Amino acid sequence: MMPNRDFITGLIVSAFFALTLFVLIPVYVKVPSFIPGFAPPPNMWPRVIAVTGLFMGLVALILSIPAMRQQSSDHITGLGAYLHRHRVMIVRFAILSVGFIAFVYALPVLGFLVSSTLLLGFLFLMTGNYSNRVWVLVLTALFPFLLYTIFAQIAHTRFPAGKLFSAAGLTSLF
């Protein structure tokens, strides 16, 4: 049986949420020894989201098996032909992976607002839909600024301004 798109998606989603649930949350979310009253522990909502994502990934895996059996009885395709047929998506995935890694490294240097604006513009660019250029530019500039404003003004949560702007003394803008 050759894995189809739904199987691969379910496998990636399951692996991501299993890694989050069993490795990232226990290591990076600190739970105090005493939690007052009926307050939930800090790891409750990350665990709920991770368990839900893991469940949805496993459901996608299970539901993709009958389609894979039907597809394997229809025709047999070699791995080389499969990779050649999906080469554009493989290259796009590789470029997106590099873009997300660049975002992670740019966030401490450039800060949230600039890094997220660049990431959003990059994601819009990678979709390949250039028919609504005005909307893409407006959303790229406006959405990170609105997120920043909501969190900074309403929730009083400060995002990192970045080393570049801190060194220049422009942290008051952010």
Short mmCIF file of N, CA and C in Angstrom, two decimals:
data_model
loop_
_atom_site.label_atom_id
_atom_site.label_comp_id
_atom_site.label_asym_id
_atom_site.label_seq_id
_atom_site.Cartn_x
_atom_site.Cartn_y
_atom_site.Cartn_z
N MET A 1 0.84 -1.19 0.00
CA MET A 1 0.00 0.00 0.00
C MET A 1 0.88 1.24 0.00
N MET A 2 0.58 2.13 -0.90
CA MET A 2 1.30 3.41 -0.97
C MET A 2 0.54 4.42 -0.14
N PRO A 3 1.21 5.10 0.80
CA PRO A 3 0.50 6.07 1.64
C PRO A 3 -0.01 7.24 0.81
N ASN A 4 -1.25 7.62 1.08
CA ASN A 4 -1.83 8.77 0.38
C ASN A 4 -1.65 10.03 1.22
N ARG A 5 -2.15 11.13 0.70
CA ARG A 5 -1.99 12.43 1.35
C ARG A 5 -2.63 12.46 2.73
N ASP A 6 -3.81 11.86 2.88
CA ASP A 6 -4.50 11.86 4.17
C ASP A 6 -3.73 11.06 5.22
N PHE A 7 -3.13 9.95 4.80
CA PHE A 7 -2.35 9.14 5.72
C PHE A 7 -1.11 9.90 6.19
N ILE A 8 -0.42 10.53 5.26
CA ILE A 8 0.78 11.29 5.61
C ILE A 8 0.43 12.47 6.51
N THR A 9 -0.68 13.16 6.20
CA THR A 9 -1.12 14.27 7.05
C THR A 9 -1.45 13.79 8.45
N GLY A 10 -2.20 12.69 8.56
CA GLY A 10 -2.52 12.13 9.87
C GLY A 10 -1.30 11.69 10.64
N LEU A 11 -0.32 11.15 9.93
CA LEU A 11 0.92 10.72 10.57
C LEU A 11 1.71 11.92 11.10
N ILE A 12 1.81 12.98 10.30
CA ILE A 12 2.55 14.18 10.73
C ILE A 12 1.84 14.86 11.90
N VAL A 13 0.51 14.98 11.81
CA VAL A 13 -0.25 15.62 12.89
C VAL A 13 -0.14 14.80 14.17
N SER A 14 -0.26 13.49 14.06
CA SER A 14 -0.14 12.63 15.25
C SER A 14 1.24 12.73 15.87
N ALA A 15 2.27 12.70 15.04
CA ALA A 15 3.64 12.79 15.55
C ALA A 15 3.89 14.14 16.23
N PHE A 16 3.40 15.23 15.62
CA PHE A 16 3.59 16.56 16.19
C PHE A 16 2.92 16.67 17.56
N PHE A 17 1.66 16.26 17.65
CA PHE A 17 0.96 16.40 18.92
C PHE A 17 1.44 15.39 19.96
N ALA A 18 1.91 14.22 19.54
CA ALA A 18 2.50 13.27 20.49
C ALA A 18 3.80 13.85 21.06
N LEU A 19 4.62 14.45 20.20
CA LEU A 19 5.84 15.10 20.67
C LEU A 19 5.51 16.24 21.64
N THR A 20 4.50 17.02 21.30
CA THR A 20 4.09 18.12 22.18
C THR A 20 3.58 17.60 23.52
N LEU A 21 2.74 16.57 23.47
CA LEU A 21 2.12 16.05 24.69
C LEU A 21 3.11 15.33 25.60
N PHE A 22 3.98 14.52 25.03
CA PHE A 22 4.83 13.67 25.86
C PHE A 22 6.23 14.24 26.10
N VAL A 23 6.66 15.22 25.30
CA VAL A 23 8.01 15.75 25.48
C VAL A 23 7.99 17.24 25.83
N LEU A 24 7.37 18.06 24.97
CA LEU A 24 7.46 19.51 25.14
C LEU A 24 6.72 20.03 26.37
N ILE A 25 5.51 19.56 26.59
CA ILE A 25 4.73 20.06 27.73
C ILE A 25 5.38 19.66 29.06
N PRO A 26 5.76 18.39 29.26
CA PRO A 26 6.39 18.07 30.55
C PRO A 26 7.72 18.79 30.78
N VAL A 27 8.46 19.08 29.73
CA VAL A 27 9.76 19.71 29.90
C VAL A 27 9.63 21.22 30.09
N TYR A 28 8.79 21.88 29.30
CA TYR A 28 8.77 23.34 29.26
C TYR A 28 7.64 24.01 30.03
N VAL A 29 6.60 23.29 30.41
CA VAL A 29 5.51 23.90 31.18
C VAL A 29 5.69 23.49 32.63
N LYS A 30 6.08 24.46 33.43
CA LYS A 30 6.34 24.20 34.85
C LYS A 30 5.03 24.22 35.63
N VAL A 31 4.83 23.18 36.43
CA VAL A 31 3.63 23.08 37.27
C VAL A 31 4.07 23.25 38.72
N PRO A 32 3.52 24.27 39.40
CA PRO A 32 3.90 24.47 40.81
C PRO A 32 3.38 23.33 41.68
N SER A 33 4.02 23.14 42.81
CA SER A 33 3.61 22.05 43.70
C SER A 33 2.26 22.34 44.37
N PHE A 34 1.94 23.62 44.53
CA PHE A 34 0.66 23.98 45.14
C PHE A 34 -0.09 24.92 44.21
N ILE A 35 -1.33 24.57 43.91
CA ILE A 35 -2.20 25.42 43.09
C ILE A 35 -3.40 25.78 43.94
N PRO A 36 -3.60 27.06 44.22
CA PRO A 36 -4.67 27.46 45.14
C PRO A 36 -6.06 27.32 44.51
N GLY A 37 -7.02 26.97 45.37
CA GLY A 37 -8.41 26.94 44.97
C GLY A 37 -8.71 25.96 43.85
N PHE A 38 -9.63 26.39 42.99
CA PHE A 38 -10.03 25.55 41.89
C PHE A 38 -9.35 25.95 40.60
N ALA A 39 -8.23 26.61 40.69
CA ALA A 39 -7.50 27.05 39.50
C ALA A 39 -6.90 25.84 38.79
N PRO A 40 -7.03 25.80 37.47
CA PRO A 40 -6.43 24.69 36.75
C PRO A 40 -4.91 24.85 36.69
N PRO A 41 -4.19 23.76 36.59
CA PRO A 41 -2.73 23.86 36.48
C PRO A 41 -2.33 24.49 35.15
N PRO A 42 -1.14 25.04 35.06
CA PRO A 42 -0.72 25.70 33.83
C PRO A 42 -0.62 24.77 32.62
N ASN A 43 -0.51 23.47 32.86
CA ASN A 43 -0.39 22.56 31.73
C ASN A 43 -1.73 21.97 31.28
N MET A 44 -2.84 22.44 31.85
CA MET A 44 -4.12 21.86 31.51
C MET A 44 -4.51 22.14 30.06
N TRP A 45 -4.54 23.41 29.64
CA TRP A 45 -4.99 23.73 28.28
C TRP A 45 -4.01 23.26 27.21
N PRO A 46 -2.71 23.34 27.43
CA PRO A 46 -1.82 22.73 26.43
C PRO A 46 -2.05 21.22 26.29
N ARG A 47 -2.32 20.55 27.40
CA ARG A 47 -2.59 19.10 27.32
C ARG A 47 -3.91 18.82 26.62
N VAL A 48 -4.93 19.61 26.89
CA VAL A 48 -6.23 19.43 26.22
C VAL A 48 -6.06 19.59 24.71
N ILE A 49 -5.35 20.62 24.30
CA ILE A 49 -5.14 20.86 22.87
C ILE A 49 -4.31 19.75 22.26
N ALA A 50 -3.26 19.31 22.96
CA ALA A 50 -2.40 18.25 22.44
C ALA A 50 -3.15 16.92 22.33
N VAL A 51 -3.95 16.58 23.32
CA VAL A 51 -4.73 15.33 23.27
C VAL A 51 -5.75 15.40 22.14
N THR A 52 -6.40 16.54 21.98
CA THR A 52 -7.37 16.71 20.89
C THR A 52 -6.68 16.59 19.53
N GLY A 53 -5.54 17.23 19.37
CA GLY A 53 -4.80 17.13 18.11
C GLY A 53 -4.32 15.72 17.84
N LEU A 54 -3.84 15.03 18.87
CA LEU A 54 -3.41 13.65 18.71
C LEU A 54 -4.57 12.76 18.31
N PHE A 55 -5.71 12.95 18.94
CA PHE A 55 -6.91 12.18 18.60
C PHE A 55 -7.33 12.44 17.14
N MET A 56 -7.32 13.70 16.73
CA MET A 56 -7.71 14.02 15.35
C MET A 56 -6.71 13.44 14.35
N GLY A 57 -5.44 13.44 14.66
CA GLY A 57 -4.44 12.84 13.78
C GLY A 57 -4.64 11.34 13.66
N LEU A 58 -4.93 10.67 14.78
CA LEU A 58 -5.17 9.22 14.74
C LEU A 58 -6.44 8.89 13.97
N VAL A 59 -7.48 9.72 14.11
CA VAL A 59 -8.70 9.51 13.32
C VAL A 59 -8.41 9.66 11.84
N ALA A 60 -7.61 10.66 11.47
CA ALA A 60 -7.24 10.83 10.06
C ALA A 60 -6.47 9.62 9.55
N LEU A 61 -5.57 9.07 10.38
CA LEU A 61 -4.84 7.87 10.00
C LEU A 61 -5.78 6.70 9.75
N ILE A 62 -6.70 6.48 10.68
CA ILE A 62 -7.62 5.35 10.57
C ILE A 62 -8.54 5.50 9.36
N LEU A 63 -9.04 6.71 9.14
CA LEU A 63 -9.96 6.92 8.02
C LEU A 63 -9.26 6.88 6.66
N SER A 64 -7.94 7.03 6.63
CA SER A 64 -7.24 7.01 5.36
C SER A 64 -6.90 5.60 4.90
N ILE A 65 -6.98 4.62 5.77
CA ILE A 65 -6.59 3.25 5.40
C ILE A 65 -7.50 2.65 4.33
N PRO A 66 -8.83 2.76 4.41
CA PRO A 66 -9.64 2.20 3.32
C PRO A 66 -9.36 2.86 1.96
N ALA A 67 -9.12 4.15 1.96
CA ALA A 67 -8.80 4.83 0.71
C ALA A 67 -7.46 4.36 0.16
N MET A 68 -6.50 4.08 1.04
CA MET A 68 -5.21 3.57 0.59
C MET A 68 -5.35 2.17 0.00
N ARG A 69 -6.19 1.35 0.60
CA ARG A 69 -6.41 0.00 0.06
C ARG A 69 -7.06 0.07 -1.32
N GLN A 70 -8.03 0.95 -1.47
CA GLN A 70 -8.69 1.11 -2.76
C GLN A 70 -7.70 1.62 -3.80
N GLN A 71 -6.90 2.58 -3.43
CA GLN A 71 -5.92 3.17 -4.35
C GLN A 71 -4.85 2.16 -4.73
N SER A 72 -4.42 1.32 -3.78
CA SER A 72 -3.38 0.35 -4.10
C SER A 72 -3.89 -0.73 -5.02
N SER A 73 -5.19 -1.02 -4.99
CA SER A 73 -5.72 -2.02 -5.91
C SER A 73 -5.92 -1.43 -7.31
N ASP A 74 -6.03 -0.10 -7.40
CA ASP A 74 -6.23 0.53 -8.71
C ASP A 74 -4.95 0.54 -9.53
N HIS A 75 -3.87 1.04 -8.98
CA HIS A 75 -2.61 1.11 -9.71
C HIS A 75 -1.43 1.14 -8.73
N ILE A 76 -0.30 0.73 -9.22
CA ILE A 76 0.90 0.72 -8.41
C ILE A 76 1.85 1.77 -8.97
N THR A 77 2.33 2.63 -8.10
CA THR A 77 3.24 3.69 -8.50
C THR A 77 4.53 3.54 -7.70
N GLY A 78 5.64 3.69 -8.37
CA GLY A 78 6.93 3.62 -7.68
C GLY A 78 7.20 4.88 -6.90
N LEU A 79 8.16 4.79 -5.99
CA LEU A 79 8.49 5.94 -5.16
C LEU A 79 9.05 7.09 -5.99
N GLY A 80 9.86 6.78 -6.99
CA GLY A 80 10.42 7.82 -7.84
C GLY A 80 9.35 8.58 -8.59
N ALA A 81 8.36 7.86 -9.12
CA ALA A 81 7.26 8.52 -9.83
C ALA A 81 6.42 9.36 -8.88
N TYR A 82 6.24 8.86 -7.67
CA TYR A 82 5.48 9.61 -6.66
C TYR A 82 6.20 10.91 -6.30
N LEU A 83 7.51 10.82 -6.07
CA LEU A 83 8.29 12.01 -5.74
C LEU A 83 8.33 12.99 -6.90
N HIS A 84 8.44 12.48 -8.11
CA HIS A 84 8.47 13.35 -9.29
C HIS A 84 7.13 14.06 -9.47
N ARG A 85 6.04 13.36 -9.23
CA ARG A 85 4.72 13.95 -9.40
C ARG A 85 4.46 15.05 -8.36
N HIS A 86 5.05 14.91 -7.17
CA HIS A 86 4.81 15.86 -6.09
C HIS A 86 6.03 16.72 -5.80
N ARG A 87 6.90 16.90 -6.77
CA ARG A 87 8.14 17.64 -6.53
C ARG A 87 7.91 19.09 -6.16
N VAL A 88 6.88 19.72 -6.71
CA VAL A 88 6.61 21.12 -6.38
C VAL A 88 6.22 21.25 -4.91
N MET A 89 5.39 20.36 -4.43
CA MET A 89 4.98 20.41 -3.03
C MET A 89 6.13 20.07 -2.09
N ILE A 90 7.00 19.18 -2.50
CA ILE A 90 8.15 18.83 -1.66
C ILE A 90 9.10 20.02 -1.55
N VAL A 91 9.35 20.69 -2.65
CA VAL A 91 10.22 21.87 -2.63
C VAL A 91 9.56 22.99 -1.82
N ARG A 92 8.26 23.16 -1.98
CA ARG A 92 7.55 24.19 -1.22
C ARG A 92 7.60 23.90 0.27
N PHE A 93 7.46 22.62 0.65
CA PHE A 93 7.57 22.24 2.06
C PHE A 93 8.95 22.54 2.61
N ALA A 94 9.98 22.24 1.83
CA ALA A 94 11.35 22.53 2.27
C ALA A 94 11.57 24.03 2.45
N ILE A 95 11.07 24.82 1.51
CA ILE A 95 11.22 26.28 1.61
C ILE A 95 10.44 26.81 2.83
N LEU A 96 9.24 26.29 3.07
CA LEU A 96 8.47 26.71 4.24
C LEU A 96 9.17 26.33 5.53
N SER A 97 9.79 25.17 5.57
CA SER A 97 10.54 24.76 6.77
C SER A 97 11.69 25.73 7.04
N VAL A 98 12.39 26.11 5.99
CA VAL A 98 13.49 27.08 6.15
C VAL A 98 12.92 28.42 6.62
N GLY A 99 11.76 28.82 6.09
CA GLY A 99 11.14 30.07 6.50
C GLY A 99 10.76 30.09 7.97
N PHE A 100 10.21 28.98 8.47
CA PHE A 100 9.84 28.92 9.88
C PHE A 100 11.07 28.90 10.78
N ILE A 101 12.12 28.23 10.35
CA ILE A 101 13.36 28.23 11.12
C ILE A 101 13.94 29.65 11.15
N ALA A 102 13.88 30.34 10.01
CA ALA A 102 14.36 31.73 9.97
C ALA A 102 13.53 32.61 10.90
N PHE A 103 12.22 32.38 10.98
CA PHE A 103 11.36 33.15 11.89
C PHE A 103 11.77 32.93 13.34
N VAL A 104 12.05 31.68 13.70
CA VAL A 104 12.44 31.38 15.08
C VAL A 104 13.74 32.10 15.44
N TYR A 105 14.67 32.15 14.51
CA TYR A 105 15.94 32.83 14.79
C TYR A 105 15.83 34.35 14.66
N ALA A 106 14.90 34.84 13.85
CA ALA A 106 14.74 36.29 13.68
C ALA A 106 13.94 36.92 14.82
N LEU A 107 13.12 36.14 15.50
CA LEU A 107 12.26 36.70 16.56
C LEU A 107 13.05 37.38 17.67
N PRO A 108 14.11 36.80 18.23
CA PRO A 108 14.84 37.52 19.27
C PRO A 108 15.61 38.73 18.74
N VAL A 109 15.97 38.70 17.47
CA VAL A 109 16.77 39.80 16.91
C VAL A 109 15.88 40.95 16.45
N LEU A 110 14.85 40.63 15.67
CA LEU A 110 13.99 41.67 15.08
C LEU A 110 12.76 41.99 15.92
N GLY A 111 12.38 41.11 16.83
CA GLY A 111 11.19 41.32 17.63
C GLY A 111 9.96 40.72 16.99
N PHE A 112 8.86 40.72 17.75
CA PHE A 112 7.64 40.07 17.30
C PHE A 112 7.03 40.76 16.09
N LEU A 113 6.89 42.05 16.16
CA LEU A 113 6.16 42.77 15.13
C LEU A 113 6.82 42.64 13.76
N VAL A 114 8.09 42.86 13.67
CA VAL A 114 8.79 42.78 12.38
C VAL A 114 8.87 41.33 11.91
N SER A 115 9.21 40.41 12.81
CA SER A 115 9.35 39.01 12.42
C SER A 115 8.04 38.41 11.96
N SER A 116 6.96 38.68 12.66
CA SER A 116 5.67 38.12 12.27
C SER A 116 5.16 38.76 10.98
N THR A 117 5.47 40.02 10.75
CA THR A 117 5.09 40.65 9.48
C THR A 117 5.84 39.99 8.33
N LEU A 118 7.13 39.76 8.51
CA LEU A 118 7.91 39.08 7.47
C LEU A 118 7.43 37.65 7.26
N LEU A 119 7.10 36.94 8.35
CA LEU A 119 6.61 35.57 8.22
C LEU A 119 5.27 35.54 7.49
N LEU A 120 4.37 36.42 7.84
CA LEU A 120 3.06 36.43 7.19
C LEU A 120 3.19 36.77 5.71
N GLY A 121 4.04 37.72 5.37
CA GLY A 121 4.29 38.03 3.96
C GLY A 121 4.88 36.84 3.24
N PHE A 122 5.80 36.13 3.88
CA PHE A 122 6.40 34.93 3.30
C PHE A 122 5.36 33.84 3.08
N LEU A 123 4.46 33.65 4.05
CA LEU A 123 3.42 32.63 3.91
C LEU A 123 2.45 32.98 2.78
N PHE A 124 2.08 34.25 2.67
CA PHE A 124 1.23 34.66 1.55
C PHE A 124 1.94 34.46 0.23
N LEU A 125 3.22 34.73 0.19
CA LEU A 125 4.01 34.55 -1.02
C LEU A 125 4.07 33.07 -1.41
N MET A 126 4.16 32.19 -0.43
CA MET A 126 4.27 30.76 -0.72
C MET A 126 2.95 30.14 -1.15
N THR A 127 1.83 30.80 -0.92
CA THR A 127 0.56 30.23 -1.38
C THR A 127 0.45 30.26 -2.89
N GLY A 128 1.11 31.21 -3.52
CA GLY A 128 1.11 31.29 -4.98
C GLY A 128 -0.09 31.99 -5.57
N ASN A 129 -0.97 32.53 -4.73
CA ASN A 129 -2.14 33.24 -5.23
C ASN A 129 -1.84 34.73 -5.21
N TYR A 130 -1.62 35.29 -6.39
CA TYR A 130 -1.24 36.70 -6.48
C TYR A 130 -2.36 37.56 -7.05
N SER A 131 -3.58 37.04 -7.07
CA SER A 131 -4.68 37.81 -7.66
C SER A 131 -5.15 38.95 -6.76
N ASN A 132 -4.99 38.82 -5.46
CA ASN A 132 -5.44 39.84 -4.52
C ASN A 132 -4.25 40.48 -3.83
N ARG A 133 -3.41 41.14 -4.58
CA ARG A 133 -2.17 41.70 -4.02
C ARG A 133 -2.45 42.77 -2.97
N VAL A 134 -3.49 43.56 -3.18
CA VAL A 134 -3.79 44.63 -2.22
C VAL A 134 -4.17 44.03 -0.87
N TRP A 135 -5.02 43.01 -0.88
CA TRP A 135 -5.43 42.36 0.36
C TRP A 135 -4.25 41.70 1.04
N VAL A 136 -3.37 41.09 0.26
CA VAL A 136 -2.20 40.44 0.83
C VAL A 136 -1.32 41.47 1.54
N LEU A 137 -1.09 42.59 0.90
CA LEU A 137 -0.25 43.63 1.51
C LEU A 137 -0.91 44.23 2.75
N VAL A 138 -2.21 44.47 2.68
CA VAL A 138 -2.92 45.04 3.83
C VAL A 138 -2.91 44.07 5.01
N LEU A 139 -3.21 42.80 4.75
CA LEU A 139 -3.22 41.82 5.83
C LEU A 139 -1.82 41.58 6.39
N THR A 140 -0.82 41.58 5.52
CA THR A 140 0.55 41.38 5.97
C THR A 140 0.98 42.49 6.91
N ALA A 141 0.60 43.70 6.63
CA ALA A 141 1.00 44.82 7.48
C ALA A 141 0.08 45.00 8.68
N LEU A 142 -1.21 44.74 8.51
CA LEU A 142 -2.19 45.07 9.53
C LEU A 142 -2.36 43.97 10.59
N PHE A 143 -2.39 42.71 10.20
CA PHE A 143 -2.70 41.63 11.13
C PHE A 143 -1.70 41.52 12.28
N PRO A 144 -0.38 41.49 12.03
CA PRO A 144 0.54 41.44 13.18
C PRO A 144 0.44 42.67 14.08
N PHE A 145 0.20 43.84 13.48
CA PHE A 145 0.06 45.06 14.29
C PHE A 145 -1.19 44.98 15.16
N LEU A 146 -2.30 44.46 14.62
CA LEU A 146 -3.52 44.31 15.42
C LEU A 146 -3.31 43.30 16.55
N LEU A 147 -2.66 42.19 16.26
CA LEU A 147 -2.37 41.21 17.31
C LEU A 147 -1.52 41.83 18.41
N TYR A 148 -0.50 42.55 17.99
CA TYR A 148 0.39 43.20 18.96
C TYR A 148 -0.39 44.21 19.80
N THR A 149 -1.23 45.00 19.17
CA THR A 149 -2.01 46.01 19.87
C THR A 149 -2.98 45.38 20.86
N ILE A 150 -3.65 44.32 20.44
CA ILE A 150 -4.60 43.64 21.33
C ILE A 150 -3.88 43.09 22.56
N PHE A 151 -2.77 42.42 22.34
CA PHE A 151 -2.07 41.83 23.48
C PHE A 151 -1.39 42.89 24.34
N ALA A 152 -0.85 43.92 23.73
CA ALA A 152 -0.14 44.94 24.51
C ALA A 152 -1.11 45.85 25.27
N GLN A 153 -2.22 46.26 24.65
CA GLN A 153 -3.12 47.22 25.26
C GLN A 153 -4.21 46.58 26.12
N ILE A 154 -4.74 45.45 25.68
CA ILE A 154 -5.86 44.83 26.40
C ILE A 154 -5.37 43.80 27.42
N ALA A 155 -4.50 42.89 26.97
CA ALA A 155 -4.03 41.83 27.86
C ALA A 155 -2.77 42.22 28.63
N HIS A 156 -2.19 43.36 28.29
CA HIS A 156 -0.97 43.86 28.93
C HIS A 156 0.15 42.82 28.89
N THR A 157 0.26 42.17 27.74
CA THR A 157 1.32 41.19 27.50
C THR A 157 2.29 41.79 26.50
N ARG A 158 3.52 41.94 26.91
CA ARG A 158 4.51 42.54 26.03
C ARG A 158 5.21 41.46 25.23
N PHE A 159 5.32 41.68 23.94
CA PHE A 159 6.08 40.79 23.08
C PHE A 159 7.51 41.33 22.99
N PRO A 160 8.44 40.46 22.66
CA PRO A 160 9.84 40.93 22.59
C PRO A 160 10.03 41.97 21.49
N ALA A 161 10.74 43.05 21.84
CA ALA A 161 11.02 44.10 20.86
C ALA A 161 12.19 43.72 19.97
N GLY A 162 13.04 42.85 20.41
CA GLY A 162 14.18 42.41 19.62
C GLY A 162 15.45 43.16 20.00
N LYS A 163 16.57 42.48 19.83
CA LYS A 163 17.86 43.07 20.18
C LYS A 163 18.21 44.25 19.30
N LEU A 164 17.80 44.20 18.05
CA LEU A 164 18.12 45.27 17.11
C LEU A 164 17.48 46.58 17.55
N PHE A 165 16.21 46.53 17.93
CA PHE A 165 15.51 47.74 18.34
C PHE A 165 15.88 48.15 19.76
N SER A 166 16.24 47.18 20.60
CA SER A 166 16.69 47.52 21.96
C SER A 166 18.03 48.24 21.91
N ALA A 167 18.92 47.80 21.03
CA ALA A 167 20.23 48.45 20.90
C ALA A 167 20.10 49.86 20.33
N ALA A 168 19.11 50.07 19.47
CA ALA A 168 18.89 51.38 18.88
C ALA A 168 18.07 52.29 19.79
N GLY A 169 17.56 51.77 20.90
CA GLY A 169 16.76 52.56 21.82
C GLY A 169 15.34 52.82 21.34
N LEU A 170 14.83 51.96 20.48
CA LEU A 170 13.49 52.14 19.92
C LEU A 170 12.46 51.23 20.57
N THR A 171 12.71 50.76 21.77
CA THR A 171 11.76 49.84 22.42
C THR A 171 10.48 50.54 22.82
N SER A 172 10.48 51.85 22.93
CA SER A 172 9.26 52.56 23.29
C SER A 172 8.23 52.49 22.16
N LEU A 173 8.67 52.26 20.93
CA LEU A 173 7.73 52.11 19.82
C LEU A 173 7.00 50.79 19.89
N PHE A 174 7.61 49.82 20.54
CA PHE A 174 7.01 48.49 20.58
C PHE A 174 6.55 48.19 21.97
#
